[in-house]
Short mmCIF file of the C-alpha atoms (twelve columns), coordinates in Angstrom:
data_MODEL
# 
_entry.id   MODEL 
# 
loop_
_atom_site.group_PDB 
_atom_site.id 
_atom_site.type_symbol 
_atom_site.label_atom_id 
_atom_site.label_alt_id 
_atom_site.label_comp_id 
_atom_site.label_asym_id 
_atom_site.label_seq_id 
_atom_site.Cartn_x 
_atom_site.Cartn_y 
_atom_site.Cartn_z 
_atom_site.pdbx_PDB_model_num 
ATOM 1   C CA . HIS A 1   67.562 15.168  2.166   1 
ATOM 2   C CA . GLY A 2   69.688 11.972  1.683   1 
ATOM 3   C CA . ARG A 3   66.995 9.873   3.023   1 
ATOM 4   C CA . SER A 4   64.389 11.395  0.473   1 
ATOM 5   C CA . MET A 5   67.061 11.000  -2.014  1 
ATOM 6   C CA . GLY A 6   67.745 7.305   -1.230  1 
ATOM 7   C CA . ALA A 7   64.201 6.694   -1.203  1 
ATOM 8   C CA . PHE A 8   63.818 8.084   -4.734  1 
ATOM 9   C CA . VAL A 9   66.631 6.072   -6.251  1 
ATOM 10  C CA . THR A 10  65.505 2.748   -4.706  1 
ATOM 11  C CA . PHE A 11  61.710 3.330   -5.792  1 
ATOM 12  C CA . ALA A 12  62.892 3.881   -9.174  1 
ATOM 13  C CA . ALA A 13  65.058 1.019   -9.422  1 
ATOM 14  C CA . TYR A 14  62.136 -1.436  -8.391  1 
ATOM 15  C CA . THR A 15  59.065 0.105   -9.967  1 
ATOM 16  C CA . ALA A 16  60.588 1.437   -13.257 1 
ATOM 17  C CA . LEU A 17  58.394 4.566   -13.131 1 
ATOM 18  C CA . ARG A 18  60.314 7.403   -15.517 1 
ATOM 19  C CA . VAL A 19  61.823 10.288  -13.598 1 
ATOM 20  C CA . GLY A 20  58.752 12.763  -14.448 1 
ATOM 21  C CA . GLU A 21  56.397 10.292  -13.119 1 
ATOM 22  C CA . MET A 22  57.922 10.315  -9.835  1 
ATOM 23  C CA . TYR A 23  58.038 13.978  -9.576  1 
ATOM 24  C CA . GLY A 24  54.359 14.008  -10.331 1 
ATOM 25  C CA . LEU A 25  53.835 11.129  -7.607  1 
ATOM 26  C CA . GLU A 26  51.313 12.015  -4.858  1 
ATOM 27  C CA . TRP A 27  50.743 9.735   -1.738  1 
ATOM 28  C CA . ASP A 28  47.018 9.242   -2.974  1 
ATOM 29  C CA . ASP A 29  48.653 7.354   -6.000  1 
ATOM 30  C CA . ILE A 30  49.730 4.594   -3.881  1 
ATOM 31  C CA . ASP A 31  47.555 1.773   -2.490  1 
ATOM 32  C CA . PHE A 32  49.967 0.178   0.062   1 
ATOM 33  C CA . LYS A 33  47.358 -2.598  0.942   1 
ATOM 34  C CA . LEU A 34  47.073 -3.850  -2.640  1 
ATOM 35  C CA . ASN A 35  50.707 -3.034  -3.751  1 
ATOM 36  C CA . ARG A 36  49.829 -0.834  -6.467  1 
ATOM 37  C CA . ILE A 37  50.737 2.475   -7.816  1 
ATOM 38  C CA . ASN A 38  48.299 4.270   -9.888  1 
ATOM 39  C CA . VAL A 39  50.714 6.461   -12.269 1 
ATOM 40  C CA . GLN A 40  48.299 9.138   -13.444 1 
ATOM 41  C CA . ARG A 41  50.823 12.098  -14.528 1 
ATOM 42  C CA . ARG A 42  54.240 13.179  -14.926 1 
ATOM 43  C CA . VAL A 43  55.853 16.523  -14.684 1 
ATOM 44  C CA . TYR A 44  57.836 17.445  -18.145 1 
ATOM 45  C CA . ARG A 45  59.543 20.741  -18.645 1 
ATOM 46  C CA . GLY A 46  57.794 22.343  -15.531 1 
ATOM 47  C CA . GLN A 47  54.348 21.315  -16.735 1 
ATOM 48  C CA . THR A 48  52.243 18.541  -15.476 1 
ATOM 49  C CA . ASP A 49  50.545 16.151  -18.055 1 
ATOM 50  C CA . LEU A 50  49.701 12.663  -18.661 1 
ATOM 51  C CA . PRO A 51  52.265 10.064  -18.505 1 
ATOM 52  C CA . LYS A 52  54.537 9.466   -21.835 1 
ATOM 53  C CA . SER A 53  52.230 6.910   -23.066 1 
ATOM 54  C CA . ASN A 54  49.482 9.377   -22.829 1 
ATOM 55  C CA . ARG A 55  47.540 6.868   -20.477 1 
ATOM 56  C CA . PRO A 56  47.190 6.376   -16.677 1 
ATOM 57  C CA . ARG A 57  48.647 2.737   -15.928 1 
ATOM 58  C CA . LEU A 58  48.702 0.648   -12.653 1 
ATOM 59  C CA . VAL A 59  52.031 -0.921  -11.960 1 
ATOM 60  C CA . VAL A 60  53.165 -2.946  -8.893  1 
ATOM 61  C CA . LEU A 61  54.585 -1.414  -5.550  1 
ATOM 62  C CA . THR A 62  57.209 -4.054  -5.089  1 
ATOM 63  C CA . PRO A 63  58.679 -4.944  -1.845  1 
ATOM 64  C CA . PRO A 64  61.956 -2.844  -2.353  1 
ATOM 65  C CA . ALA A 65  60.102 0.113   -3.165  1 
ATOM 66  C CA . LYS A 66  57.660 -0.044  -0.565  1 
ATOM 67  C CA . GLU A 67  60.203 -0.256  1.868   1 
ATOM 68  C CA . ALA A 68  61.790 2.597   0.361   1 
ATOM 69  C CA . LEU A 69  58.841 4.892   1.352   1 
ATOM 70  C CA . ILE A 70  58.721 4.213   5.052   1 
ATOM 71  C CA . GLY A 71  59.936 6.609   7.259   1 
ATOM 72  C CA . LEU A 72  59.244 9.278   4.248   1 
ATOM 73  C CA . ASN A 73  57.494 12.499  5.469   1 
ATOM 74  C CA . ARG A 74  53.925 12.626  4.359   1 
ATOM 75  C CA . ALA A 75  53.197 16.106  5.043   1 
ATOM 76  C CA . SER A 76  53.142 17.124  1.527   1 
ATOM 77  C CA . GLN A 77  50.833 15.401  -1.092  1 
ATOM 78  C CA . TRP A 78  53.978 14.727  -3.076  1 
ATOM 79  C CA . VAL A 79  55.662 11.396  -2.349  1 
ATOM 80  C CA . PHE A 80  59.164 12.932  -3.389  1 
ATOM 81  C CA . THR A 81  60.018 16.330  -2.004  1 
ATOM 82  C CA . ASN A 82  62.962 18.837  -1.720  1 
ATOM 83  C CA . LYS A 83  64.269 19.947  1.372   1 
ATOM 84  C CA . ARG A 84  61.422 22.760  1.835   1 
ATOM 85  C CA . GLY A 85  58.804 20.068  1.249   1 
ATOM 86  C CA . ASN A 86  57.995 20.866  -2.363  1 
ATOM 87  C CA . ARG A 87  57.704 18.544  -5.192  1 
ATOM 88  C CA . LEU A 88  61.025 17.363  -6.451  1 
ATOM 89  C CA . SER A 89  62.489 18.886  -9.277  1 
ATOM 90  C CA . GLN A 90  64.987 18.004  -12.046 1 
ATOM 91  C CA . SER A 91  67.507 20.503  -10.832 1 
ATOM 92  C CA . ALA A 92  67.385 18.736  -7.235  1 
ATOM 93  C CA . VAL A 93  67.785 15.259  -8.684  1 
ATOM 94  C CA . SER A 94  70.697 16.571  -10.947 1 
ATOM 95  C CA . TYR A 95  72.508 17.916  -7.886  1 
ATOM 96  C CA . ALA A 96  72.292 14.700  -6.001  1 
ATOM 97  C CA . PHE A 97  73.033 12.657  -9.005  1 
ATOM 98  C CA . GLU A 98  76.543 14.381  -9.022  1 
ATOM 99  C CA . GLY A 99  77.499 12.515  -5.957  1 
ATOM 100 C CA . ILE A 100 76.238 9.399   -7.339  1 
ATOM 101 C CA . ARG A 101 78.369 9.782   -10.616 1 
ATOM 102 C CA . GLY A 102 81.045 10.382  -8.367  1 
ATOM 103 C CA . ALA A 103 80.543 7.200   -6.525  1 
ATOM 104 C CA . PHE A 104 80.564 5.226   -9.786  1 
ATOM 105 C CA . GLY A 105 83.196 6.916   -11.703 1 
ATOM 106 C CA . ARG A 106 81.285 7.613   -14.583 1 
ATOM 107 C CA . HIS A 107 77.985 9.614   -15.949 1 
ATOM 108 C CA . VAL A 108 75.081 7.910   -14.401 1 
ATOM 109 C CA . THR A 109 71.395 9.451   -14.933 1 
ATOM 110 C CA . PRO A 110 68.091 8.683   -13.289 1 
ATOM 111 C CA . HIS A 111 66.801 6.975   -16.341 1 
ATOM 112 C CA . GLU A 112 69.341 4.089   -15.989 1 
ATOM 113 C CA . LEU A 113 67.253 3.093   -13.078 1 
ATOM 114 C CA . LYS A 114 64.464 2.218   -15.271 1 
ATOM 115 C CA . HIS A 115 66.883 -0.034  -17.605 1 
ATOM 116 C CA . PHE A 116 67.888 -1.675  -13.911 1 
ATOM 117 C CA . THR A 117 64.330 -2.557  -13.308 1 
ATOM 118 C CA . GLY A 118 63.671 -3.862  -16.887 1 
ATOM 119 C CA . TYR A 119 66.899 -5.990  -16.454 1 
ATOM 120 C CA . TYR A 120 66.104 -7.160  -13.080 1 
ATOM 121 C CA . LEU A 121 62.644 -8.413  -13.795 1 
ATOM 122 C CA . PHE A 122 63.177 -9.963  -17.052 1 
ATOM 123 C CA . VAL A 123 66.932 -11.523 -16.666 1 
ATOM 124 C CA . ILE A 124 67.437 -11.854 -13.036 1 
ATOM 125 C CA . LEU A 125 63.605 -12.803 -11.716 1 
ATOM 126 C CA . GLY A 126 62.932 -14.560 -15.333 1 
ATOM 127 C CA . LEU A 127 59.395 -12.675 -15.691 1 
ATOM 128 C CA . PRO A 128 57.775 -12.888 -19.126 1 
ATOM 129 C CA . ASP A 129 58.467 -10.041 -21.630 1 
ATOM 130 C CA . ARG A 130 54.872 -9.170  -21.774 1 
ATOM 131 C CA . VAL A 131 54.814 -8.897  -17.799 1 
ATOM 132 C CA . VAL A 132 57.880 -6.729  -17.689 1 
ATOM 133 C CA . ALA A 133 56.615 -4.451  -20.485 1 
ATOM 134 C CA . GLU A 134 53.403 -3.790  -18.496 1 
ATOM 135 C CA . GLN A 135 55.571 -2.678  -15.589 1 
ATOM 136 C CA . LEU A 136 57.816 -0.573  -17.790 1 
ATOM 137 C CA . GLY A 137 54.722 1.391   -19.486 1 
ATOM 138 C CA . HIS A 138 55.706 -0.137  -22.906 1 
ATOM 139 C CA . THR A 139 52.885 -0.753  -25.017 1 
ATOM 140 C CA . ASP A 140 54.410 -2.977  -27.585 1 
ATOM 141 C CA . GLY A 141 53.837 -6.284  -25.843 1 
ATOM 142 C CA . GLY A 142 57.343 -6.931  -24.791 1 
ATOM 143 C CA . LYS A 143 59.173 -6.392  -27.927 1 
ATOM 144 C CA . LEU A 144 61.290 -3.763  -26.528 1 
ATOM 145 C CA . VAL A 145 61.921 -5.717  -23.402 1 
ATOM 146 C CA . ARG A 146 63.355 -8.684  -25.687 1 
ATOM 147 C CA . THR A 147 65.221 -6.281  -27.631 1 
ATOM 148 C CA . LEU A 148 66.908 -4.217  -24.702 1 
ATOM 149 C CA . TYR A 149 67.148 -6.901  -22.024 1 
ATOM 150 C CA . GLY A 150 67.029 -10.189 -23.978 1 
ATOM 151 C CA . HIS A 151 70.601 -10.853 -24.553 1 
ATOM 152 C CA . GLY A 152 71.142 -14.496 -24.891 1 
ATOM 153 C CA . ASN A 153 74.089 -15.212 -23.288 1 
ATOM 154 C CA . ILE A 154 72.894 -13.247 -20.011 1 
ATOM 155 C CA . GLY A 155 71.763 -15.809 -17.710 1 
ATOM 156 C CA . ALA A 156 71.925 -18.621 -20.374 1 
ATOM 157 C CA . LEU A 157 74.161 -21.126 -18.600 1 
ATOM 158 C CA . GLU A 158 72.478 -20.424 -15.183 1 
ATOM 159 C CA . ALA A 159 68.938 -21.291 -16.999 1 
ATOM 160 C CA . ILE A 160 70.664 -24.663 -18.111 1 
ATOM 161 C CA . ASP A 161 71.807 -25.338 -14.705 1 
ATOM 162 C CA . ARG A 162 68.414 -24.858 -13.283 1 
ATOM 163 C CA . ALA A 163 66.889 -27.253 -15.875 1 
ATOM 164 C CA . PHE A 164 69.117 -29.936 -14.854 1 
ATOM 165 C CA . GLU A 165 68.863 -29.389 -11.103 1 
ATOM 166 C CA . ASN A 166 66.208 -32.046 -10.846 1 
ATOM 167 C CA . VAL A 167 67.300 -34.320 -13.659 1 
ATOM 168 C CA . VAL A 168 68.654 -37.934 -12.717 1 
ATOM 169 C CA . PRO A 169 71.502 -39.225 -14.623 1 
ATOM 170 C CA . LEU A 170 71.151 -41.996 -17.223 1 
ATOM 171 C CA . ARG A 171 73.003 -44.986 -15.983 1 
ATOM 172 C CA . ARG A 172 74.614 -47.596 -18.378 1 
ATOM 173 C CA . SER A 173 72.840 -50.895 -18.235 1 
ATOM 174 C CA . GLN A 174 74.981 -53.921 -16.898 1 
ATOM 175 C CA . GLU A 175 75.116 -55.118 -20.460 1 
ATOM 176 C CA . GLN A 176 77.442 -52.767 -22.137 1 
# 
């Protein structure tokens, strides 16, 4: 079960799917050739419903997320399953996250993986806010991405370093 939970954590961290969307994810929702995930449903309080935005959406199956799925059992229609092969549930994830909390030394939730994705895409990879918002399932055109992850000081000095990588220093003229 550790392999499945490891895949769950990695997949969540690199796709930004909400936890309930991952509970409802089926193998047929994933296009491995086009690297896309069709997010059509979520499981919320034991009931299957539309995603939080009330609309299906298409997101990118990033290379780390795709790699995480390799080797998972495909006998079930569900991508993430419990030990018995049934759809993964909140109780199973909560139990698994007790170990993760112990490793971090603080309370950690699966939702934090979505924030990791937003930060990673926006700050580390430097993708535009509107692009990150689409992957996160936000419908505000990037405003929330800028608010949550657009901390001015994070990566600012590195951005200046990159801007000057190919700049030729000015030289003083011989007359001065």
